[in-house]
């Protein structure tokens, strides 16, 4: 009695799954098999019906997924937020910026080394949108300072640390990241940085073999009081990471 | 730097603690890889021998291609196998994706060319020595291959071990077709990749050292098994 | 009993290696029965000729034909190489191997092998790795291995080169015996004494060409070609 | 399934279009791997020969370990190199991290044991043949190694090619030490991994096919180079 | 000129392989000058003894000592194996190789090699891969290769086993010549004729033991041990 769910690296790195899965097993007697992949690959697995549901954070892509009829619907579960991480030295003085746009502006003006995931993940899509918001086009940036490392969250963080560079990360991944060395969160809190996670069951019409009912059962559980409370209370070194925001009916 | 020592230390503790999850992972790694090596040897060694004894038009080309296939990028193999086993793929119905079987398939594809090439090189030398005798005894192609494989078993061991090495350390392919699912398809290498992603280098290294230790043990074991036989060949 | 595979005929047969003609053109008929001995100086092509007859060398021009189908003939031959080729196995296994190939029952193969090892007094070495045998022992083993499968025609390339007097005599006896059993023997040797002891027919090769063919007696009395006579003189011990 | 055909088609187009980015990646892949193979051969082949000619106490152990090292998990190698080269590491000052040099270092570590093992096996057989002669000629250990390496060059070719194969397809290590930085350290395999992560399997496969094509070309090239020499060895 | 390395002494020397005693205990002194010939049936231990003297076999018990330092002596020896070992190279390269090892200038090595190939008339085969040579040609090449480095003592293991009469005589002449040049020759052979032609001293081995040692003449006239006499008789051609 098990179900396969594709999730993004950032979600898994947060460690939240280690709290939720045992509970699910207890309450629903359901084994959730997590496939930890990039956002794009997660959606791909859904499209080819190799998983029963996906949990990602990339609104545009998700809606496309629904439109194309690969998912039945999109259920928002919770959100956390992105943070700008960088060396304590903070050469571009991101600390004192008033908004994330301002922060990005400073980095760009300084041509301070910045690591971009460049893997079409939710995180990167967000990053690009932020650049766009200060009407700059990352495609035109010099590789001398704008490093497109095309890797998952963890790998990118490792690279950023190695390069002593700024990087946009989701809070969860950052807190669960052990190789922090002399890095810290330099900017956070701007609403523009909110990061919505959504649950999408794969469409049984496209892929009859998927365990849709189980997926729905799991969805119900995720939005349940208990689950939402678990999510809200999950914290690492005294900091809560996720804010549950599932609407009880949608 | 400290990470490395840390890793060693953790590896040490992990082993002593006999952490069940760890044992599960180790066991799966060995099961998958050893099976793959076995299958790949059954395919690759005869193939190598065959290439040595049989003269045909495109032989050199075939050998070159075979050598080239040693360079099959694991990720690509992983992708192809994924696509074939995927629900929307031709063999989707068997539901093999994200199972150890899928991982074995991928590894077999990766190491067979390696084993075949090394075997071919080993057998070719012995064939040069036996050629006249075996022709004179009017042996069939199969009998020749049989004798050559049997009498060059020491060199073929290296082939199998090389295959084992490549497979036990491989991550790109099995990550894709296995999915690194906890308790189902998580093996040492995928676990290492995961921990690296979390930036937990110490743990990643610990697992790495354990993997290396296992590789060494397996090799020593095989060597001492083949020892008796080896002695007699001197 | 009359041979199913002989006579063996060569017509204008040539063997070339990288453009260079090694032997030929050779016209030759090897008929049933007795011992045919090939003589000739080093590098004259004895080994190559034997290998050609045995099908180990590709014939470049000309023709070679057995009485029967070639592939039938192939099954009824055995060859003892100038430098013995040993399987990397024990002496005993080396004996058993060709028998197994001939579908002897494992039991029969064993007894048969033991029997032959005894005939060449190698029983003591049966369990040794064939590689460690002495030069002469290897030659004896190779010979026993060849005879054990009861070929109809046996090719020998200087089989006693490394043998001491006694072994040489033993081997010669074994060979004579085999001839009586109807095995045809074609053999290369440098030992004139041996030739005169064994030969029914002698072929004299020189620079890859057949210079003399005839019965042994006449060959030694009055060799036809001067090369042959020179060769014989070269051997006489003052 | 369609992905595979798609991939082939895209590979085809990519090649025709001679996309500069692609060429850059291909060139870097070749540069890194060929350099690594060269260095690894210079270390591995003499090492293999040495293990064949030298008799010492822990020889069997050493060989077993060497074989085991063929199983070095790329990710672990990557980690260790990363730690050593990172700013906080002992060699941080050289600032080699995330440079092609770092990738070469990692690949050398990965393929040297492979090349050494295969070389050892090849040289060992020839040594058995030459042993008495070389001893009788009163050769020094170095002279022996020289002759053996020279005269078993055909077999050593297989070793080098195996190394090339392993290196050109390797991703785990160079991903970590190279960082897959666009225009700096992005090579074919890392690009493939990236596209896979993006879920663009067709493109990933396209790159994969190109990589395989390159491997085949390299092998054919080397074979035809060694052809003349080979002929004479028959 | 008096030898720097001889006499070579064996005291109760034994060679064992896997517990089995192959030769020994042997007491022996090989003194300077002339040709010492080792005779004995197949498997009696001739090759093993030669290999022991040359330092290819480990001595298990007893002692072996040269006049000089062993490692100095090693540099002044050459060995021709019963089955020639050829480098997988051309005939010419096979000749040049040991010369290069002896630090001949590449030019000098070439001329010297060519010279020796000519002496064993293999000049024609110089460019050939040594592997394709005929049995006899290989033996000749091996001999030339050994003599080219002008050793002070030369070990030969049945060097003419595969040679025709003429070549044998040629080789024997070359050997006599070398002896005159002060090269000590120790050689195993089965050919009694050859022994009587060349030997100054004869060692008779039987079952790994030295049964007879003395000058050639007396050995053939009245062999001391019955094994020796039996051995000689075995050779007589009726
Ligand atoms: N591939 C080759 N290329 C050129 N010459 C070759 C080749 N193979 C053999 N030869 C030559 O052919 C000649 C015949 O060789 P073969 O072995 O038949 O002589 P043989 O009569 O057996 O001599 P021996 O009595 O020494 O055994 C030799 O001179 C040899 O050098
Ligand atoms: N490793 C070994 N184990 C057992 N017996 C061995 C080993 N090596 C050699 N022998 C035996 O030692 C004996 C002596 O061998 P050797 O080669 O010295 O004889 P030989 O006098 O040269 O004979 P030939 O005249 O045939 O060359 C042989 O009977 C051989 O079988
Ligand atoms: Mg011959
Ligand atoms: Mg001998």
Short mmCIF file of C-alpha atoms in Angstrom, two decimals, chain B residues 6 22 32 72 77 79 103 105-107 116 131 155 174 191-192 206-207 211 219 221-222:
data_model
loop_
_atom_site.label_atom_id
_atom_site.label_comp_id
_atom_site.label_asym_id
_atom_site.label_seq_id
_atom_site.Cartn_x
_atom_site.Cartn_y
_atom_site.Cartn_z
CA UNK B 6 35.18 13.83 10.72
CA UNK B 22 22.99 1.55 6.83
CA UNK B 32 22.44 -4.86 -7.14
CA UNK B 72 28.72 5.25 -22.14
CA UNK B 77 22.17 5.01 -19.96
CA UNK B 79 17.80 8.10 -19.28
CA UNK B 103 19.14 -0.47 -11.38
CA UNK B 105 19.59 -3.42 -15.89
CA UNK B 106 21.25 -0.02 -16.06
CA UNK B 107 24.45 -1.26 -14.45
CA UNK B 116 33.93 -7.44 -22.73
CA UNK B 131 45.81 -20.88 -31.86
CA UNK B 155 42.89 -12.23 -16.31
CA UNK B 174 20.84 4.25 -10.84
CA UNK B 191 22.85 8.18 -0.37
CA UNK B 192 26.24 9.85 -0.69
CA UNK B 206 31.70 8.43 5.96
CA UNK B 207 29.44 6.53 3.58
CA UNK B 211 31.87 1.91 0.28
CA UNK B 219 38.41 -7.75 -3.79
CA UNK B 221 37.79 -12.08 -0.72
CA UNK B 222 37.81 -12.86 -4.43
#
